[in-house]
Each structure stands twice: as structure tokens, then as C-alpha cells.
PDB file of C-alpha atoms in Angstrom:
ATOM      1  CA  UNK L1254      -0.143  -0.027  -0.092  1.00 47.00           C
ATOM      2  CA  UNK L1255       0.776   3.102  -0.469  1.00 54.00           C
ATOM      3  CA  UNK L1256       0.435   4.782   3.395  1.00 60.00           C
ATOM      4  CA  UNK L1257      -3.358   5.787   3.512  1.00 64.00           C
ATOM      5  CA  UNK L1258      -4.726   2.268   4.486  1.00 68.00           C
ATOM      6  CA  UNK L1259      -5.349   2.241   8.305  1.00 65.00           C
ATOM      7  CA  UNK L1260      -4.130  -1.243  10.482  1.00 68.00           C
ATOM      8  CA  UNK L1261      -6.506  -1.606  12.892  1.00 68.00           C
ATOM      9  CA  UNK L1262      -3.621  -3.034  14.906  1.00 73.00           C
ATOM     10  CA  UNK L1263      -1.128  -0.406  14.328  1.00 76.00           C
ATOM     11  CA  UNK L1264      -2.086   2.875  13.026  1.00 72.00           C
ATOM     12  CA  UNK L1265      -2.238   5.810  15.871  1.00 77.00           C
ATOM     13  CA  UNK L1266      -5.274   6.595  17.392  1.00 79.00           C
ATOM     14  CA  UNK L1267      -5.149   9.860  16.169  1.00 84.00           C
ATOM     15  CA  UNK L1268      -5.377   8.789  12.846  1.00 79.00           C
ATOM     16  CA  UNK L1269      -7.428   6.540  13.148  1.00 78.00           C
ATOM     17  CA  UNK L1270      -9.496   8.689  14.765  1.00 81.00           C
ATOM     18  CA  UNK L1271      -9.173  11.251  12.669  1.00 79.00           C
ATOM     19  CA  UNK L1272      -9.451   9.777   9.331  1.00 75.00           C
ATOM     20  CA  UNK L1273     -13.006   7.411  10.541  1.00 77.00           C
ATOM     21  CA  UNK L1274     -14.796  10.877  12.224  1.00 83.00           C
ATOM     22  CA  UNK L1275     -14.416  12.888   9.236  1.00 82.00           C
ATOM     23  CA  UNK L1276     -16.192   9.866   7.248  1.00 76.00           C
ATOM     24  CA  UNK L1277     -18.532   9.765   9.151  1.00 83.00           C
ATOM     25  CA  UNK L1278     -19.351  13.425  10.000  1.00 87.00           C
ATOM     26  CA  UNK L1279     -19.806  13.237   5.322  1.00 84.00           C
ATOM     27  CA  UNK L1280     -22.417  10.389   6.050  1.00 82.00           C
ATOM     28  CA  UNK L1281     -24.178  11.724   8.525  1.00 88.00           C
ATOM     29  CA  UNK L1282     -25.093  14.947   6.607  1.00 90.00           C
ATOM     30  CA  UNK L1283     -25.918  12.535   3.892  1.00 84.00           C
ATOM     31  CA  UNK L1284     -27.905  11.426   5.906  1.00 86.00           C
ATOM     32  CA  UNK L1285     -29.866  14.489   6.814  1.00 90.00           C
ATOM     33  CA  UNK L1286     -29.854  15.553   3.138  1.00 90.00           C
ATOM     34  CA  UNK L1287     -32.231  11.718   2.381  1.00 87.00           C
ATOM     35  CA  UNK L1288     -34.573  11.903   5.216  1.00 88.00           C
ATOM     36  CA  UNK L1289     -35.566  16.204   4.827  1.00 89.00           C
ATOM     37  CA  UNK L1290     -36.442  14.823   1.261  1.00 89.00           C
ATOM     38  CA  UNK L1291     -37.798  11.819   2.719  1.00 87.00           C
ATOM     39  CA  UNK L1292     -40.158  14.182   4.935  1.00 89.00           C
ATOM     40  CA  UNK L1293     -40.718  16.851   1.473  1.00 87.00           C
ATOM     41  CA  UNK L1294     -42.236  13.867   0.188  1.00 87.00           C
ATOM     42  CA  UNK L1295     -45.220  14.093   2.405  1.00 88.00           C
ATOM     43  CA  UNK L1296     -48.272  14.446  -0.243  1.00 88.00           C
ATOM     44  CA  UNK L1297     -47.670  11.751  -1.992  1.00 88.00           C
ATOM     45  CA  UNK L1298     -47.198   8.995   0.830  1.00 86.00           C
ATOM     46  CA  UNK L1299     -50.010  10.131   2.568  1.00 86.00           C
ATOM     47  CA  UNK L1300     -52.126   9.117  -0.547  1.00 86.00           C
ATOM     48  CA  UNK L1301     -50.445   5.781  -0.885  1.00 88.00           C
ATOM     49  CA  UNK L1302     -49.305   5.566   2.817  1.00 88.00           C
ATOM     50  CA  UNK L1303     -47.960   2.095   1.670  1.00 89.00           C
ATOM     51  CA  UNK L1304     -44.865   3.552  -0.451  1.00 90.00           C
ATOM     52  CA  UNK L1305     -43.600   4.209   3.016  1.00 91.00           C
ATOM     53  CA  UNK L1306     -43.159   0.958   4.069  1.00 89.00           C
ATOM     54  CA  UNK L1307     -40.643   0.107   1.063  1.00 91.00           C
ATOM     55  CA  UNK L1308     -37.991   2.446   0.993  1.00 92.00           C
ATOM     56  CA  UNK L1309     -35.704   0.605   3.813  1.00 91.00           C
ATOM     57  CA  UNK L1310     -35.942  -2.724   2.051  1.00 92.00           C
ATOM     58  CA  UNK L1311     -35.446  -0.559  -1.530  1.00 92.00           C
ATOM     59  CA  UNK L1312     -32.100   1.798  -0.494  1.00 91.00           C
ATOM     60  CA  UNK L1313     -31.290  -1.258   1.914  1.00 92.00           C
ATOM     61  CA  UNK L1314     -30.523  -3.908  -1.519  1.00 91.00           C
ATOM     62  CA  UNK L1315     -28.664   0.065  -3.330  1.00 92.00           C
ATOM     63  CA  UNK L1316     -26.181  -0.352  -0.375  1.00 92.00           C
ATOM     64  CA  UNK L1317     -26.013  -3.851  -0.056  1.00 92.00           C
ATOM     65  CA  UNK L1318     -25.105  -4.728  -3.806  1.00 92.00           C
ATOM     66  CA  UNK L1319     -22.741  -1.328  -3.574  1.00 93.00           C
ATOM     67  CA  UNK L1320     -21.219  -3.250  -0.321  1.00 92.00           C
ATOM     68  CA  UNK L1321     -20.407  -6.454  -2.399  1.00 92.00           C
ATOM     69  CA  UNK L1322     -19.152  -4.540  -5.008  1.00 92.00           C
ATOM     70  CA  UNK L1323     -16.498  -2.670  -3.426  1.00 93.00           C
ATOM     71  CA  UNK L1324     -16.011  -5.179  -0.688  1.00 92.00           C
ATOM     72  CA  UNK L1325     -14.574  -6.983  -4.241  1.00 93.00           C
ATOM     73  CA  UNK L1326     -12.645  -4.496  -5.559  1.00 94.00           C
ATOM     74  CA  UNK L1327     -10.570  -4.006  -1.894  1.00 93.00           C
ATOM     75  CA  UNK L1328     -10.265  -7.811  -1.967  1.00 93.00           C
ATOM     76  CA  UNK L1329      -8.726  -7.475  -5.217  1.00 94.00           C
ATOM     77  CA  UNK L1330      -6.949  -4.652  -4.760  1.00 92.00           C
ATOM     78  CA  UNK L1331      -5.012  -6.083  -1.696  1.00 90.00           C
ATOM     79  CA  UNK L1332      -4.736  -9.384  -3.191  1.00 92.00           C
ATOM     80  CA  UNK L1333      -2.436  -7.173  -6.160  1.00 92.00           C
ATOM     81  CA  UNK L1334      -5.446  -8.330  -9.243  1.00 94.00           C
ATOM     82  CA  UNK L1335      -6.826  -4.816 -10.096  1.00 92.00           C
ATOM     83  CA  UNK L1336      -4.547  -1.263  -9.707  1.00 90.00           C
ATOM     84  CA  UNK L1337      -5.695   2.556 -10.005  1.00 87.00           C
ATOM     85  CA  UNK L1338      -5.285   2.078 -13.612  1.00 91.00           C
ATOM     86  CA  UNK L1339      -7.923   2.574 -16.378  1.00 92.00           C
ATOM     87  CA  UNK L1340      -7.499  -1.029 -17.803  1.00 93.00           C
ATOM     88  CA  UNK L1341      -8.429  -2.744 -14.465  1.00 93.00           C
ATOM     89  CA  UNK L1342     -11.797   0.245 -13.620  1.00 93.00           C
ATOM     90  CA  UNK L1343     -12.895  -0.783 -17.466  1.00 94.00           C
ATOM     91  CA  UNK L1344     -12.161  -4.240 -16.870  1.00 93.00           C
ATOM     92  CA  UNK L1345     -13.874  -4.031 -13.330  1.00 93.00           C
ATOM     93  CA  UNK L1346     -16.774  -2.179 -14.610  1.00 92.00           C
ATOM     94  CA  UNK L1347     -17.757  -4.359 -17.748  1.00 91.00           C
ATOM     95  CA  UNK L1348     -17.379  -7.217 -14.609  1.00 89.00           C
ATOM     96  CA  UNK L1349     -20.155  -6.130 -13.227  1.00 87.00           C
ATOM     97  CA  UNK L1350     -22.055  -5.165 -15.767  1.00 84.00           C
ATOM     98  CA  UNK L1351     -23.809  -8.062 -16.487  1.00 81.00           C
ATOM     99  CA  UNK L1352     -24.343  -8.842 -12.280  1.00 74.00           C
ATOM    100  CA  UNK L1353     -26.768  -6.623 -13.077  1.00 73.00           C
ATOM    101  CA  UNK L1354     -28.774  -9.782 -14.217  1.00 82.00           C
ATOM    102  CA  UNK L1355     -28.857  -9.431  -9.280  1.00 85.00           C
ATOM    103  CA  UNK L1356     -31.258  -6.958 -10.353  1.00 86.00           C
ATOM    104  CA  UNK L1357     -33.784  -8.570 -11.672  1.00 90.00           C
ATOM    105  CA  UNK L1358     -33.522 -11.654  -9.751  1.00 91.00           C
ATOM    106  CA  UNK L1359     -34.000  -9.191  -6.200  1.00 89.00           C
ATOM    107  CA  UNK L1360     -36.971  -6.958  -8.479  1.00 90.00           C
ATOM    108  CA  UNK L1361     -38.831  -9.409  -9.101  1.00 91.00           C
ATOM    109  CA  UNK L1362     -38.489 -11.217  -5.732  1.00 90.00           C
ATOM    110  CA  UNK L1363     -39.207  -7.687  -4.185  1.00 88.00           C
ATOM    111  CA  UNK L1364     -42.271  -7.590  -6.466  1.00 90.00           C
ATOM    112  CA  UNK L1365     -43.753 -11.305  -5.813  1.00 90.00           C
ATOM    113  CA  UNK L1366     -43.227 -10.773  -2.050  1.00 88.00           C
ATOM    114  CA  UNK L1367     -44.771  -7.209  -1.547  1.00 86.00           C
ATOM    115  CA  UNK L1368     -48.262  -9.044  -4.168  1.00 88.00           C
ATOM    116  CA  UNK L1369     -48.854 -11.574  -1.962  1.00 87.00           C
ATOM    117  CA  UNK L1370     -47.861  -9.810   2.019  1.00 85.00           C
ATOM    118  CA  UNK L1371     -49.695  -6.270   1.376  1.00 79.00           C
ATOM    119  CA  UNK L1372     -51.778  -7.636  -2.196  1.00 77.00           C
ATOM    120  CA  UNK L1373     -50.779  -3.690  -3.027  1.00 83.00           C
ATOM    121  CA  UNK L1374     -52.186  -2.443  -6.658  1.00 87.00           C
ATOM    122  CA  UNK L1375     -50.679  -3.207 -10.412  1.00 88.00           C
ATOM    123  CA  UNK L1376     -48.729   0.411  -9.861  1.00 91.00           C
ATOM    124  CA  UNK L1377     -47.302   0.594  -6.101  1.00 91.00           C
ATOM    125  CA  UNK L1378     -45.582  -3.290  -7.689  1.00 92.00           C
ATOM    126  CA  UNK L1379     -44.255  -1.114 -10.686  1.00 93.00           C
ATOM    127  CA  UNK L1380     -42.297   1.344  -8.476  1.00 94.00           C
ATOM    128  CA  UNK L1381     -41.225  -0.839  -5.997  1.00 93.00           C
ATOM    129  CA  UNK L1382     -40.230  -2.949  -8.159  1.00 93.00           C
ATOM    130  CA  UNK L1383     -38.268  -0.783 -11.303  1.00 95.00           C
ATOM    131  CA  UNK L1384     -37.040   1.017  -7.925  1.00 95.00           C
ATOM    132  CA  UNK L1385     -35.232  -2.733  -6.528  1.00 93.00           C
ATOM    133  CA  UNK L1386     -33.870  -2.964 -10.191  1.00 93.00           C
ATOM    134  CA  UNK L1387     -32.248   0.635 -10.092  1.00 95.00           C
ATOM    135  CA  UNK L1388     -30.547   0.849  -7.250  1.00 94.00           C
ATOM    136  CA  UNK L1389     -29.014  -2.928  -7.302  1.00 93.00           C
ATOM    137  CA  UNK L1390     -28.158  -2.100 -10.726  1.00 92.00           C
ATOM    138  CA  UNK L1391     -26.553   1.087 -10.004  1.00 94.00           C
ATOM    139  CA  UNK L1392     -25.450   0.222  -6.601  1.00 94.00           C
ATOM    140  CA  UNK L1393     -23.480  -2.392  -7.854  1.00 93.00           C
ATOM    141  CA  UNK L1394     -21.471  -0.001 -10.623  1.00 93.00           C
ATOM    142  CA  UNK L1395     -21.472   2.818  -7.814  1.00 93.00           C
ATOM    143  CA  UNK L1396     -20.006   0.010  -5.614  1.00 94.00           C
ATOM    144  CA  UNK L1397     -17.012  -0.988  -8.570  1.00 94.00           C
ATOM    145  CA  UNK L1398     -15.636   2.358  -8.407  1.00 94.00           C
ATOM    146  CA  UNK L1399     -15.771   4.099  -4.987  1.00 93.00           C
ATOM    147  CA  UNK L1400     -12.311   2.334  -3.958  1.00 94.00           C
ATOM    148  CA  UNK L1401     -10.637   3.484  -7.328  1.00 95.00           C
ATOM    149  CA  UNK L1402     -11.541   6.615  -6.492  1.00 93.00           C
ATOM    150  CA  UNK L1403     -10.620   6.506  -2.850  1.00 90.00           C
ATOM    151  CA  UNK L1404      -7.042   5.183  -4.051  1.00 90.00           C
ATOM    152  CA  UNK L1405      -7.457   8.281  -6.483  1.00 92.00           C
ATOM    153  CA  UNK L1406      -7.581  10.904  -3.624  1.00 88.00           C
ATOM    154  CA  UNK L1407      -5.032   9.460  -1.655  1.00 87.00           C
ATOM    155  CA  UNK L1408      -7.455   7.641   0.925  1.00 84.00           C
ATOM    156  CA  UNK L1409      -8.041   3.808   2.130  1.00 84.00           C
ATOM    157  CA  UNK L1410     -11.176   2.669   0.218  1.00 89.00           C
ATOM    158  CA  UNK L1411     -11.643   0.618   3.200  1.00 84.00           C
ATOM    159  CA  UNK L1412     -12.475   3.283   5.423  1.00 78.00           C
ATOM    160  CA  UNK L1413     -15.498   4.637   3.055  1.00 76.00           C
ATOM    161  CA  UNK L1414     -16.563   2.400   0.315  1.00 76.00           C
ATOM    162  CA  UNK L1415     -19.429   0.355   1.969  1.00 80.00           C
ATOM    163  CA  UNK L1416     -19.971   3.803   4.219  1.00 83.00           C
ATOM    164  CA  UNK L1417     -20.075   6.160   1.570  1.00 87.00           C
ATOM    165  CA  UNK L1418     -21.517   3.767  -1.091  1.00 90.00           C
ATOM    166  CA  UNK L1419     -24.292   2.875   1.811  1.00 89.00           C
ATOM    167  CA  UNK L1420     -25.175   7.048   2.353  1.00 90.00           C
ATOM    168  CA  UNK L1421     -24.692   7.175  -1.551  1.00 91.00           C
ATOM    169  CA  UNK L1422     -27.736   4.951  -2.172  1.00 92.00           C
ATOM    170  CA  UNK L1423     -29.535   6.264   0.557  1.00 92.00           C
ATOM    171  CA  UNK L1424     -30.027   9.272  -1.080  1.00 94.00           C
ATOM    172  CA  UNK L1425     -30.024   8.559  -5.335  1.00 95.00           C
ATOM    173  CA  UNK L1426     -32.586   5.483  -3.246  1.00 95.00           C
ATOM    174  CA  UNK L1427     -35.124   7.947  -2.141  1.00 95.00           C
ATOM    175  CA  UNK L1428     -34.968  10.289  -5.172  1.00 96.00           C
ATOM    176  CA  UNK L1429     -35.397   6.811  -8.091  1.00 96.00           C
ATOM    177  CA  UNK L1430     -38.123   5.887  -5.817  1.00 96.00           C
ATOM    178  CA  UNK L1431     -40.117   8.729  -5.727  1.00 95.00           C
ATOM    179  CA  UNK L1432     -39.174   9.708  -9.708  1.00 95.00           C
ATOM    180  CA  UNK L1433     -41.199   5.721  -9.925  1.00 96.00           C
ATOM    181  CA  UNK L1434     -43.957   7.268  -7.053  1.00 95.00           C
ATOM    182  CA  UNK L1435     -44.513   9.783  -9.474  1.00 93.00           C
ATOM    183  CA  UNK L1436     -44.102   8.676 -12.581  1.00 94.00           C
ATOM    184  CA  UNK L1437     -46.599   5.662 -11.505  1.00 94.00           C
ATOM    185  CA  UNK L1438     -48.929   7.714  -9.020  1.00 91.00           C
ATOM    186  CA  UNK L1439     -48.505  11.382  -9.285  1.00 84.00           C
ATOM    187  CA  UNK L1440     -51.961  11.189 -11.516  1.00 83.00           C
ATOM    188  CA  UNK L1441     -53.301  11.065  -7.477  1.00 78.00           C
ATOM    189  CA  UNK L1442     -52.292  13.965  -6.599  1.00 73.00           C
ATOM    190  CA  UNK L1443     -54.777  15.831  -8.719  1.00 67.00           C
TER     191      UNK L1443
END
């Protein structure tokens, strides 16, 4: 490594604290923006209250898929299989794209479970399924890119990749979710 990685056993407390607190404070700000945005969706949530039940699983799936992808890239970096070269970045992204099929699997599963467990309308099922698909795929793509970005800016990918992907997908996920909600259910607000 280039000295930017934290070592849980060897890095001085001051370095461990300063690096980690910086990212945790930044991620807290992401959370505030996300919660403020969700709170602003009161009008559609009051019309279709069941939408609130799917926010967590959808944004969580984006974060989970991204964390898996980031972890695989960080491991490949640690083993020396990939480095900070465009060829490696492109190779990893190309390898991740077919994994988008995971998005189809979890979207189908979430849609079927939503239909059986909550008996919701087709429009809401489309919002849930499409949101799950897009968030899972986007989470995976962002997840493979973040470790490379972390290396490029000179910080430890293990310190920020999974927490940052979670916060990014929380924010992006609610934007995606409510964009689909307004596209399919916006007529309920008139």
C-alpha cells in the first residue's frame, strides 16, 4: 500500500480517529439530506401510505449490492489483482455489468413478496420493482467505482467505500423511488 491505509492494530489512535470521524461526519450529513427529502414527500406518502414500507428495503438493497461490489474490488486491490489504472477500472466495470441480473432477481422477488404480503396495486408494484432493479444495478456500479476513487484521492478504500456507498444509495435510492412513485402514481395527487 502507499501509506494511506489504516491498520486496525498498528495505526495510531489519532490517525484512526481523524480519518474515521471525517467520513462519519460527512455520511451523517448525507443522512440529514436524505431524511429531509423523504419528509418533503409527505403529499404522495399520505395518498399511498404503503410506499413508506418499501423505502428501507429498496435503499438497503442498493447499499448492500454496492458494498458487496466494493468489498470484492478492495480484496482484488489488496491481492494486487487490480490497481489504479484505467484498464483495471474498465475491466472491473465490464465484469460488474452482467451482474445486473442480480437486480432482476431481487426486483422480481421484492415484487412478488410485496404482492403476496401486502396485496398492493399494480402501479405500486411497478414502483417497487423498478426502484429495486435500478437501485441494485446502480449500487453495484457505484460500488465497484468507489474503491478506485478512494485510491485516487489518496484515502483508504476500506475506510470509506462501504459506508459511503450506503449513504449515497440512501440518497440516490429515495430520489429514484419517489421519481418512479410520481411517474406511476402522480395522478393521485390531482
